[in-house]
Amino acid sequence: MTLQEYDYARESPSKLAAGCLLLALIMKNLGGWTPTLEYYSGYRSQDLHPLVKRLNFLLTYQPHDKLKAVRTKYSHRVFFEVAKVTPMDMLKLEEILKSC
């Protein structure tokens, strides 16, 4: 979904990937950012918190009529319908991020 948003163009691809992974781990209750993830990604959990919040907020956007290709593609079963994932409550996300 960040492919359609100009605001995310300034983020490095590795940081975007790390932020998306952290958000997915939190959303699926699979734990948080481990020392191994920190070592191999080069990002501390605290460095990713602002990006994770922005990514979660991005999930609340309604799709634009002219920019449906990516959302449609990732709404398919083959891609586990990730474009249809509901965002986390921001207060709950804040609380979880503070603890990791």
PDB file of N, CA and C in Angstrom:
ATOM      1  N   MET A   1       0.813  -1.193   0.000  1.00  0.00           N
ATOM      2  CA  MET A   1       0.000   0.000   0.000  1.00  0.00           C
ATOM      3  C   MET A   1       0.859   1.261   0.000  1.00  0.00           C
ATOM      4  N   THR A   2       2.071   1.149   0.503  1.00  0.00           N
ATOM      5  CA  THR A   2       2.947   2.317   0.501  1.00  0.00           C
ATOM      6  C   THR A   2       3.385   2.685  -0.910  1.00  0.00           C
ATOM      7  N   LEU A   3       3.259   1.759  -1.851  1.00  0.00           N
ATOM      8  CA  LEU A   3       3.621   2.050  -3.234  1.00  0.00           C
ATOM      9  C   LEU A   3       2.781   3.184  -3.815  1.00  0.00           C
ATOM     10  N   GLN A   4       1.592   3.356  -3.300  1.00  0.00           N
ATOM     11  CA  GLN A   4       0.673   4.366  -3.818  1.00  0.00           C
ATOM     12  C   GLN A   4       0.763   5.695  -3.080  1.00  0.00           C
ATOM     13  N   GLU A   5       1.576   5.770  -2.058  1.00  0.00           N
ATOM     14  CA  GLU A   5       1.642   6.965  -1.213  1.00  0.00           C
ATOM     15  C   GLU A   5       3.006   7.640  -1.342  1.00  0.00           C
ATOM     16  N   TYR A   6       2.995   8.868  -1.812  1.00  0.00           N
ATOM     17  CA  TYR A   6       4.228   9.621  -2.019  1.00  0.00           C
ATOM     18  C   TYR A   6       4.992   9.851  -0.712  1.00  0.00           C
ATOM     19  N   ASP A   7       4.284   9.968   0.399  1.00  0.00           N
ATOM     20  CA  ASP A   7       4.921  10.232   1.689  1.00  0.00           C
ATOM     21  C   ASP A   7       5.922   9.152   2.093  1.00  0.00           C
ATOM     22  N   TYR A   8       5.762   7.961   1.567  1.00  0.00           N
ATOM     23  CA  TYR A   8       6.638   6.852   1.939  1.00  0.00           C
ATOM     24  C   TYR A   8       7.840   6.723   1.009  1.00  0.00           C
ATOM     25  N   ALA A   9       7.916   7.549  -0.014  1.00  0.00           N
ATOM     26  CA  ALA A   9       9.029   7.484  -0.964  1.00  0.00           C
ATOM     27  C   ALA A   9      10.355   7.867  -0.306  1.00  0.00           C
ATOM     28  N   ARG A  10      10.293   8.676   0.739  1.00  0.00           N
ATOM     29  CA  ARG A  10      11.534   9.117   1.393  1.00  0.00           C
ATOM     30  C   ARG A  10      12.106   8.070   2.349  1.00  0.00           C
ATOM     31  N   GLU A  11      11.311   7.050   2.675  1.00  0.00           N
ATOM     32  CA  GLU A  11      11.775   5.978   3.562  1.00  0.00           C
ATOM     33  C   GLU A  11      12.600   4.975   2.773  1.00  0.00           C
ATOM     34  N   SER A  12      13.648   4.482   3.386  1.00  0.00           N
ATOM     35  CA  SER A  12      14.435   3.463   2.696  1.00  0.00           C
ATOM     36  C   SER A  12      13.624   2.172   2.617  1.00  0.00           C
ATOM     37  N   PRO A  13      13.816   1.412   1.555  1.00  0.00           N
ATOM     38  CA  PRO A  13      13.075   0.152   1.421  1.00  0.00           C
ATOM     39  C   PRO A  13      13.314  -0.801   2.593  1.00  0.00           C
ATOM     40  N   SER A  14      14.533  -0.819   3.119  1.00  0.00           N
ATOM     41  CA  SER A  14      14.810  -1.718   4.240  1.00  0.00           C
ATOM     42  C   SER A  14      14.065  -1.293   5.501  1.00  0.00           C
ATOM     43  N   LYS A  15      13.953   0.016   5.715  1.00  0.00           N
ATOM     44  CA  LYS A  15      13.223   0.504   6.888  1.00  0.00           C
ATOM     45  C   LYS A  15      11.727   0.241   6.731  1.00  0.00           C
ATOM     46  N   LEU A  16      11.200   0.423   5.526  1.00  0.00           N
ATOM     47  CA  LEU A  16       9.795   0.116   5.271  1.00  0.00           C
ATOM     48  C   LEU A  16       9.512  -1.358   5.532  1.00  0.00           C
ATOM     49  N   ALA A  17      10.401  -2.216   5.051  1.00  0.00           N
ATOM     50  CA  ALA A  17      10.226  -3.651   5.255  1.00  0.00           C
ATOM     51  C   ALA A  17      10.272  -3.991   6.742  1.00  0.00           C
ATOM     52  N   ALA A  18      11.207  -3.398   7.467  1.00  0.00           N
ATOM     53  CA  ALA A  18      11.323  -3.654   8.903  1.00  0.00           C
ATOM     54  C   ALA A  18      10.087  -3.143   9.648  1.00  0.00           C
ATOM     55  N   GLY A  19       9.604  -1.963   9.283  1.00  0.00           N
ATOM     56  CA  GLY A  19       8.404  -1.413   9.919  1.00  0.00           C
ATOM     57  C   GLY A  19       7.181  -2.271   9.653  1.00  0.00           C
ATOM     58  N   CYS A  20       7.047  -2.729   8.427  1.00  0.00           N
ATOM     59  CA  CYS A  20       5.913  -3.609   8.081  1.00  0.00           C
ATOM     60  C   CYS A  20       6.005  -4.925   8.842  1.00  0.00           C
ATOM     61  N   LEU A  21       7.198  -5.461   8.966  1.00  0.00           N
ATOM     62  CA  LEU A  21       7.370  -6.708   9.703  1.00  0.00           C
ATOM     63  C   LEU A  21       7.007  -6.521  11.170  1.00  0.00           C
ATOM     64  N   LEU A  22       7.463  -5.440  11.773  1.00  0.00           N
ATOM     65  CA  LEU A  22       7.137  -5.192  13.178  1.00  0.00           C
ATOM     66  C   LEU A  22       5.633  -5.027  13.368  1.00  0.00           C
ATOM     67  N   LEU A  23       4.986  -4.290  12.488  1.00  0.00           N
ATOM     68  CA  LEU A  23       3.541  -4.126  12.584  1.00  0.00           C
ATOM     69  C   LEU A  23       2.830  -5.469  12.422  1.00  0.00           C
ATOM     70  N   ALA A  24       3.265  -6.287  11.489  1.00  0.00           N
ATOM     71  CA  ALA A  24       2.653  -7.601  11.282  1.00  0.00           C
ATOM     72  C   ALA A  24       2.850  -8.491  12.510  1.00  0.00           C
ATOM     73  N   LEU A  25       4.041  -8.467  13.090  1.00  0.00           N
ATOM     74  CA  LEU A  25       4.299  -9.265  14.301  1.00  0.00           C
ATOM     75  C   LEU A  25       3.359  -8.855  15.430  1.00  0.00           C
ATOM     76  N   ILE A  26       3.164  -7.559  15.583  1.00  0.00           N
ATOM     77  CA  ILE A  26       2.289  -7.052  16.642  1.00  0.00           C
ATOM     78  C   ILE A  26       0.837  -7.407  16.345  1.00  0.00           C
ATOM     79  N   MET A  27       0.413  -7.205  15.106  1.00  0.00           N
ATOM     80  CA  MET A  27      -0.988  -7.465  14.745  1.00  0.00           C
ATOM     81  C   MET A  27      -1.363  -8.936  14.899  1.00  0.00           C
ATOM     82  N   LYS A  28      -0.419  -9.819  14.628  1.00  0.00           N
ATOM     83  CA  LYS A  28      -0.679 -11.251  14.704  1.00  0.00           C
ATOM     84  C   LYS A  28      -0.268 -11.870  16.046  1.00  0.00           C
ATOM     85  N   ASN A  29       0.092 -11.013  17.004  1.00  0.00           N
ATOM     86  CA  ASN A  29       0.513 -11.473  18.332  1.00  0.00           C
ATOM     87  C   ASN A  29       1.636 -12.508  18.260  1.00  0.00           C
ATOM     88  N   LEU A  30       2.624 -12.226  17.429  1.00  0.00           N
ATOM     89  CA  LEU A  30       3.743 -13.141  17.258  1.00  0.00           C
ATOM     90  C   LEU A  30       5.007 -12.656  17.966  1.00  0.00           C
ATOM     91  N   GLY A  31       4.837 -11.731  18.883  1.00  0.00           N
ATOM     92  CA  GLY A  31       5.990 -11.204  19.602  1.00  0.00           C
ATOM     93  C   GLY A  31       6.384  -9.850  19.070  1.00  0.00           C
ATOM     94  N   GLY A  32       7.527  -9.412  19.498  1.00  0.00           N
ATOM     95  CA  GLY A  32       8.001  -8.096  19.103  1.00  0.00           C
ATOM     96  C   GLY A  32       9.320  -8.183  18.369  1.00  0.00           C
ATOM     97  N   TRP A  33      10.040  -7.104  18.417  1.00  0.00           N
ATOM     98  CA  TRP A  33      11.334  -6.988  17.738  1.00  0.00           C
ATOM     99  C   TRP A  33      12.390  -7.670  18.587  1.00  0.00           C
ATOM    100  N   THR A  34      12.997  -8.691  18.072  1.00  0.00           N
ATOM    101  CA  THR A  34      13.989  -9.470  18.815  1.00  0.00           C
ATOM    102  C   THR A  34      15.397  -8.932  18.556  1.00  0.00           C
ATOM    103  N   PRO A  35      16.344  -9.293  19.407  1.00  0.00           N
ATOM    104  CA  PRO A  35      17.732  -8.892  19.144  1.00  0.00           C
ATOM    105  C   PRO A  35      18.246  -9.406  17.799  1.00  0.00           C
ATOM    106  N   THR A  36      17.787 -10.564  17.383  1.00  0.00           N
ATOM    107  CA  THR A  36      18.196 -11.105  16.080  1.00  0.00           C
ATOM    108  C   THR A  36      17.686 -10.229  14.950  1.00  0.00           C
ATOM    109  N   LEU A  37      16.409  -9.809  15.034  1.00  0.00           N
ATOM    110  CA  LEU A  37      15.860  -8.916  14.008  1.00  0.00           C
ATOM    111  C   LEU A  37      16.585  -7.575  14.013  1.00  0.00           C
ATOM    112  N   GLU A  38      16.918  -7.098  15.192  1.00  0.00           N
ATOM    113  CA  GLU A  38      17.652  -5.834  15.297  1.00  0.00           C
ATOM    114  C   GLU A  38      19.021  -5.959  14.640  1.00  0.00           C
ATOM    115  N   TYR A  39      19.700  -7.056  14.918  1.00  0.00           N
ATOM    116  CA  TYR A  39      21.039  -7.268  14.379  1.00  0.00           C
ATOM    117  C   TYR A  39      21.028  -7.326  12.853  1.00  0.00           C
ATOM    118  N   TYR A  40      20.152  -8.154  12.294  1.00  0.00           N
ATOM    119  CA  TYR A  40      20.146  -8.359  10.849  1.00  0.00           C
ATOM    120  C   TYR A  40      19.499  -7.221  10.065  1.00  0.00           C
ATOM    121  N   SER A  41      18.565  -6.518  10.670  1.00  0.00           N
ATOM    122  CA  SER A  41      17.939  -5.402   9.958  1.00  0.00           C
ATOM    123  C   SER A  41      18.735  -4.109  10.126  1.00  0.00           C
ATOM    124  N   GLY A  42      19.390  -3.994  11.265  1.00  0.00           N
ATOM    125  CA  GLY A  42      20.119  -2.765  11.559  1.00  0.00           C
ATOM    126  C   GLY A  42      19.252  -1.694  12.203  1.00  0.00           C
ATOM    127  N   TYR A  43      18.004  -2.037  12.534  1.00  0.00           N
ATOM    128  CA  TYR A  43      17.075  -1.072  13.126  1.00  0.00           C
ATOM    129  C   TYR A  43      16.669  -1.509  14.528  1.00  0.00           C
ATOM    130  N   ARG A  44      16.692  -0.546  15.434  1.00  0.00           N
ATOM    131  CA  ARG A  44      16.163  -0.799  16.770  1.00  0.00           C
ATOM    132  C   ARG A  44      14.650  -0.616  16.721  1.00  0.00           C
ATOM    133  N   SER A  45      13.974  -1.265  17.618  1.00  0.00           N
ATOM    134  CA  SER A  45      12.521  -1.172  17.682  1.00  0.00           C
ATOM    135  C   SER A  45      12.078   0.284  17.822  1.00  0.00           C
ATOM    136  N   GLN A  46      12.758   1.041  18.664  1.00  0.00           N
ATOM    137  CA  GLN A  46      12.396   2.438  18.904  1.00  0.00           C
ATOM    138  C   GLN A  46      12.521   3.277  17.638  1.00  0.00           C
ATOM    139  N   ASP A  47      13.461   2.921  16.768  1.00  0.00           N
ATOM    140  CA  ASP A  47      13.631   3.656  15.507  1.00  0.00           C
ATOM    141  C   ASP A  47      12.449   3.450  14.572  1.00  0.00           C
ATOM    142  N   LEU A  48      11.757   2.342  14.740  1.00  0.00           N
ATOM    143  CA  LEU A  48      10.658   1.983  13.845  1.00  0.00           C
ATOM    144  C   LEU A  48       9.285   2.445  14.340  1.00  0.00           C
ATOM    145  N   HIS A  49       9.179   2.831  15.602  1.00  0.00           N
ATOM    146  CA  HIS A  49       7.875   3.174  16.180  1.00  0.00           C
ATOM    147  C   HIS A  49       7.096   4.231  15.398  1.00  0.00           C
ATOM    148  N   PRO A  50       7.695   5.367  15.030  1.00  0.00           N
ATOM    149  CA  PRO A  50       6.919   6.363  14.271  1.00  0.00           C
ATOM    150  C   PRO A  50       6.426   5.819  12.928  1.00  0.00           C
ATOM    151  N   LEU A  51       7.270   5.049  12.256  1.00  0.00           N
ATOM    152  CA  LEU A  51       6.886   4.468  10.977  1.00  0.00           C
ATOM    153  C   LEU A  51       5.767   3.446  11.148  1.00  0.00           C
ATOM    154  N   VAL A  52       5.843   2.626  12.182  1.00  0.00           N
ATOM    155  CA  VAL A  52       4.809   1.620  12.441  1.00  0.00           C
ATOM    156  C   VAL A  52       3.461   2.297  12.678  1.00  0.00           C
ATOM    157  N   LYS A  53       3.467   3.395  13.406  1.00  0.00           N
ATOM    158  CA  LYS A  53       2.218   4.129  13.646  1.00  0.00           C
ATOM    159  C   LYS A  53       1.651   4.683  12.344  1.00  0.00           C
ATOM    160  N   ARG A  54       2.520   5.225  11.482  1.00  0.00           N
ATOM    161  CA  ARG A  54       2.071   5.738  10.192  1.00  0.00           C
ATOM    162  C   ARG A  54       1.536   4.626   9.302  1.00  0.00           C
ATOM    163  N   LEU A  55       2.197   3.466   9.332  1.00  0.00           N
ATOM    164  CA  LEU A  55       1.737   2.337   8.528  1.00  0.00           C
ATOM    165  C   LEU A  55       0.368   1.853   8.997  1.00  0.00           C
ATOM    166  N   ASN A  56       0.174   1.804  10.300  1.00  0.00           N
ATOM    167  CA  ASN A  56      -1.124   1.392  10.834  1.00  0.00           C
ATOM    168  C   ASN A  56      -2.202   2.392  10.423  1.00  0.00           C
ATOM    169  N   PHE A  57      -1.871   3.664  10.471  1.00  0.00           N
ATOM    170  CA  PHE A  57      -2.823   4.698  10.055  1.00  0.00           C
ATOM    171  C   PHE A  57      -3.154   4.567   8.570  1.00  0.00           C
ATOM    172  N   LEU A  58      -2.173   4.178   7.764  1.00  0.00           N
ATOM    173  CA  LEU A  58      -2.382   4.003   6.330  1.00  0.00           C
ATOM    174  C   LEU A  58      -3.466   2.964   6.051  1.00  0.00           C
ATOM    175  N   LEU A  59      -3.604   1.987   6.908  1.00  0.00           N
ATOM    176  CA  LEU A  59      -4.630   0.957   6.728  1.00  0.00           C
ATOM    177  C   LEU A  59      -6.043   1.510   6.844  1.00  0.00           C
ATOM    178  N   THR A  60      -6.189   2.700   7.416  1.00  0.00           N
ATOM    179  CA  THR A  60      -7.522   3.285   7.578  1.00  0.00           C
ATOM    180  C   THR A  60      -7.998   4.029   6.330  1.00  0.00           C
ATOM    181  N   TYR A  61      -7.078   4.308   5.404  1.00  0.00           N
ATOM    182  CA  TYR A  61      -7.450   5.040   4.195  1.00  0.00           C
ATOM    183  C   TYR A  61      -8.420   4.249   3.341  1.00  0.00           C
ATOM    184  N   GLN A  62      -9.353   4.959   2.751  1.00  0.00           N
ATOM    185  CA  GLN A  62     -10.229   4.353   1.747  1.00  0.00           C
ATOM    186  C   GLN A  62      -9.480   4.374   0.420  1.00  0.00           C
ATOM    187  N   PRO A  63      -9.636   3.341  -0.376  1.00  0.00           N
ATOM    188  CA  PRO A  63      -8.908   3.313  -1.657  1.00  0.00           C
ATOM    189  C   PRO A  63      -9.374   4.417  -2.604  1.00  0.00           C
ATOM    190  N   HIS A  64      -8.426   4.960  -3.351  1.00  0.00           N
ATOM    191  CA  HIS A  64      -8.749   5.946  -4.373  1.00  0.00           C
ATOM    192  C   HIS A  64      -9.281   5.215  -5.598  1.00  0.00           C
ATOM    193  N   ASP A  65     -10.233   5.811  -6.278  1.00  0.00           N
ATOM    194  CA  ASP A  65     -10.812   5.173  -7.458  1.00  0.00           C
ATOM    195  C   ASP A  65      -9.788   4.909  -8.549  1.00  0.00           C
ATOM    196  N   LYS A  66      -8.807   5.799  -8.689  1.00  0.00           N
ATOM    197  CA  LYS A  66      -7.832   5.664  -9.764  1.00  0.00           C
ATOM    198  C   LYS A  66      -6.638   4.791  -9.393  1.00  0.00           C
ATOM    199  N   LEU A  67      -6.464   4.481  -8.130  1.00  0.00           N
ATOM    200  CA  LEU A  67      -5.296   3.727  -7.683  1.00  0.00           C
ATOM    201  C   LEU A  67      -5.718   2.405  -7.042  1.00  0.00           C
ATOM    202  N   LYS A  68      -6.403   1.575  -7.803  1.00  0.00           N
ATOM    203  CA  LYS A  68      -6.953   0.355  -7.236  1.00  0.00           C
ATOM    204  C   LYS A  68      -6.115  -0.888  -7.508  1.00  0.00           C
ATOM    205  N   ALA A  69      -5.144  -0.829  -8.395  1.00  0.00           N
ATOM    206  CA  ALA A  69      -4.433  -2.029  -8.830  1.00  0.00           C
ATOM    207  C   ALA A  69      -3.737  -2.765  -7.691  1.00  0.00           C
ATOM    208  N   VAL A  70      -2.969  -2.041  -6.879  1.00  0.00           N
ATOM    209  CA  VAL A  70      -2.232  -2.692  -5.793  1.00  0.00           C
ATOM    210  C   VAL A  70      -3.190  -3.234  -4.743  1.00  0.00           C
ATOM    211  N   ARG A  71      -4.180  -2.427  -4.359  1.00  0.00           N
ATOM    212  CA  ARG A  71      -5.151  -2.871  -3.356  1.00  0.00           C
ATOM    213  C   ARG A  71      -5.926  -4.085  -3.863  1.00  0.00           C
ATOM    214  N   THR A  72      -6.314  -4.072  -5.133  1.00  0.00           N
ATOM    215  CA  THR A  72      -7.051  -5.201  -5.701  1.00  0.00           C
ATOM    216  C   THR A  72      -6.184  -6.451  -5.723  1.00  0.00           C
ATOM    217  N   LYS A  73      -4.943  -6.303  -6.127  1.00  0.00           N
ATOM    218  CA  LYS A  73      -4.030  -7.445  -6.190  1.00  0.00           C
ATOM    219  C   LYS A  73      -3.869  -8.080  -4.818  1.00  0.00           C
ATOM    220  N   TYR A  74      -3.608  -7.258  -3.808  1.00  0.00           N
ATOM    221  CA  TYR A  74      -3.349  -7.797  -2.477  1.00  0.00           C
ATOM    222  C   TYR A  74      -4.615  -8.041  -1.667  1.00  0.00           C
ATOM    223  N   SER A  75      -5.766  -7.904  -2.300  1.00  0.00           N
ATOM    224  CA  SER A  75      -7.024  -8.294  -1.675  1.00  0.00           C
ATOM    225  C   SER A  75      -7.403  -9.720  -2.064  1.00  0.00           C
ATOM    226  N   HIS A  76      -6.609 -10.346  -2.896  1.00  0.00           N
ATOM    227  CA  HIS A  76      -6.884 -11.692  -3.384  1.00  0.00           C
ATOM    228  C   HIS A  76      -6.379 -12.749  -2.399  1.00  0.00           C
ATOM    229  N   ARG A  77      -7.037 -13.902  -2.423  1.00  0.00           N
ATOM    230  CA  ARG A  77      -6.674 -15.026  -1.541  1.00  0.00           C
ATOM    231  C   ARG A  77      -5.222 -15.448  -1.699  1.00  0.00           C
ATOM    232  N   VAL A  78      -4.708 -15.382  -2.918  1.00  0.00           N
ATOM    233  CA  VAL A  78      -3.334 -15.800  -3.195  1.00  0.00           C
ATOM    234  C   VAL A  78      -2.347 -15.014  -2.329  1.00  0.00           C
ATOM    235  N   PHE A  79      -2.667 -13.748  -2.062  1.00  0.00           N
ATOM    236  CA  PHE A  79      -1.809 -12.883  -1.254  1.00  0.00           C
ATOM    237  C   PHE A  79      -2.351 -12.722   0.165  1.00  0.00           C
ATOM    238  N   PHE A  80      -3.147 -13.698   0.587  1.00  0.00           N
ATOM    239  CA  PHE A  80      -3.683 -13.759   1.950  1.00  0.00           C
ATOM    240  C   PHE A  80      -4.534 -12.546   2.329  1.00  0.00           C
ATOM    241  N   GLU A  81      -5.044 -11.858   1.327  1.00  0.00           N
ATOM    242  CA  GLU A  81      -5.950 -10.719   1.518  1.00  0.00           C
ATOM    243  C   GLU A  81      -5.391  -9.663   2.476  1.00  0.00           C
ATOM    244  N   VAL A  82      -4.094  -9.412   2.384  1.00  0.00           N
ATOM    245  CA  VAL A  82      -3.454  -8.472   3.304  1.00  0.00           C
ATOM    246  C   VAL A  82      -3.951  -7.038   3.147  1.00  0.00           C
ATOM    247  N   ALA A  83      -4.480  -6.691   1.986  1.00  0.00           N
ATOM    248  CA  ALA A  83      -5.008  -5.339   1.802  1.00  0.00           C
ATOM    249  C   ALA A  83      -6.321  -5.132   2.554  1.00  0.00           C
ATOM    250  N   LYS A  84      -6.913  -6.213   3.031  1.00  0.00           N
ATOM    251  CA  LYS A  84      -8.175  -6.126   3.759  1.00  0.00           C
ATOM    252  C   LYS A  84      -7.987  -6.163   5.278  1.00  0.00           C
ATOM    253  N   VAL A  85      -6.754  -6.208   5.730  1.00  0.00           N
ATOM    254  CA  VAL A  85      -6.472  -6.274   7.160  1.00  0.00           C
ATOM    255  C   VAL A  85      -6.980  -5.008   7.839  1.00  0.00           C
ATOM    256  N   THR A  86      -7.658  -5.190   8.958  1.00  0.00           N
ATOM    257  CA  THR A  86      -8.142  -4.024   9.694  1.00  0.00           C
ATOM    258  C   THR A  86      -7.023  -3.460  10.561  1.00  0.00           C
ATOM    259  N   PRO A  87      -6.939  -2.148  10.668  1.00  0.00           N
ATOM    260  CA  PRO A  87      -5.879  -1.542  11.473  1.00  0.00           C
ATOM    261  C   PRO A  87      -6.086  -1.804  12.963  1.00  0.00           C
ATOM    262  N   MET A  88      -4.996  -1.703  13.702  1.00  0.00           N
ATOM    263  CA  MET A  88      -5.063  -1.836  15.152  1.00  0.00           C
ATOM    264  C   MET A  88      -5.564  -0.535  15.753  1.00  0.00           C
ATOM    265  N   ASP A  89      -6.149  -0.636  16.914  1.00  0.00           N
ATOM    266  CA  ASP A  89      -6.514   0.545  17.674  1.00  0.00           C
ATOM    267  C   ASP A  89      -5.219   1.284  18.013  1.00  0.00           C
ATOM    268  N   MET A  90      -5.176   2.587  17.750  1.00  0.00           N
ATOM    269  CA  MET A  90      -3.941   3.346  17.944  1.00  0.00           C
ATOM    270  C   MET A  90      -3.480   3.361  19.395  1.00  0.00           C
ATOM    271  N   LEU A  91      -4.409   3.415  20.339  1.00  0.00           N
ATOM    272  CA  LEU A  91      -4.010   3.405  21.749  1.00  0.00           C
ATOM    273  C   LEU A  91      -3.394   2.071  22.141  1.00  0.00           C
ATOM    274  N   LYS A  92      -3.981   1.000  21.651  1.00  0.00           N
ATOM    275  CA  LYS A  92      -3.431  -0.330  21.932  1.00  0.00           C
ATOM    276  C   LYS A  92      -2.053  -0.485  21.292  1.00  0.00           C
ATOM    277  N   LEU A  93      -1.915   0.005  20.062  1.00  0.00           N
ATOM    278  CA  LEU A  93      -0.623  -0.054  19.382  1.00  0.00           C
ATOM    279  C   LEU A  93       0.422   0.743  20.148  1.00  0.00           C
ATOM    280  N   GLU A  94       0.059   1.938  20.597  1.00  0.00           N
ATOM    281  CA  GLU A  94       0.976   2.772  21.403  1.00  0.00           C
ATOM    282  C   GLU A  94       1.449   2.015  22.641  1.00  0.00           C
ATOM    283  N   GLU A  95       0.515   1.378  23.311  1.00  0.00           N
ATOM    284  CA  GLU A  95       0.830   0.637  24.541  1.00  0.00           C
ATOM    285  C   GLU A  95       1.792  -0.509  24.245  1.00  0.00           C
ATOM    286  N   ILE A  96       1.547  -1.229  23.180  1.00  0.00           N
ATOM    287  CA  ILE A  96       2.414  -2.355  22.818  1.00  0.00           C
ATOM    288  C   ILE A  96       3.796  -1.860  22.420  1.00  0.00           C
ATOM    289  N   LEU A  97       3.843  -0.774  21.655  1.00  0.00           N
ATOM    290  CA  LEU A  97       5.138  -0.239  21.225  1.00  0.00           C
ATOM    291  C   LEU A  97       5.974   0.262  22.403  1.00  0.00           C
ATOM    292  N   LYS A  98       5.330   0.808  23.394  1.00  0.00           N
ATOM    293  CA  LYS A  98       6.061   1.276  24.590  1.00  0.00           C
ATOM    294  C   LYS A  98       6.727   0.124  25.326  1.00  0.00           C
ATOM    295  N   SER A  99       6.114  -1.052  25.261  1.00  0.00           N
ATOM    296  CA  SER A  99       6.656  -2.198  25.986  1.00  0.00           C
ATOM    297  C   SER A  99       7.748  -2.942  25.224  1.00  0.00           C
ATOM    298  N   CYS A 100       7.910  -2.624  23.931  1.00  0.00           N
ATOM    299  CA  CYS A 100       8.970  -3.344  23.192  1.00  0.00           C
ATOM    300  C   CYS A 100      10.090  -2.437  22.773  1.00  0.00           C
TER     301      CYS A 100
END
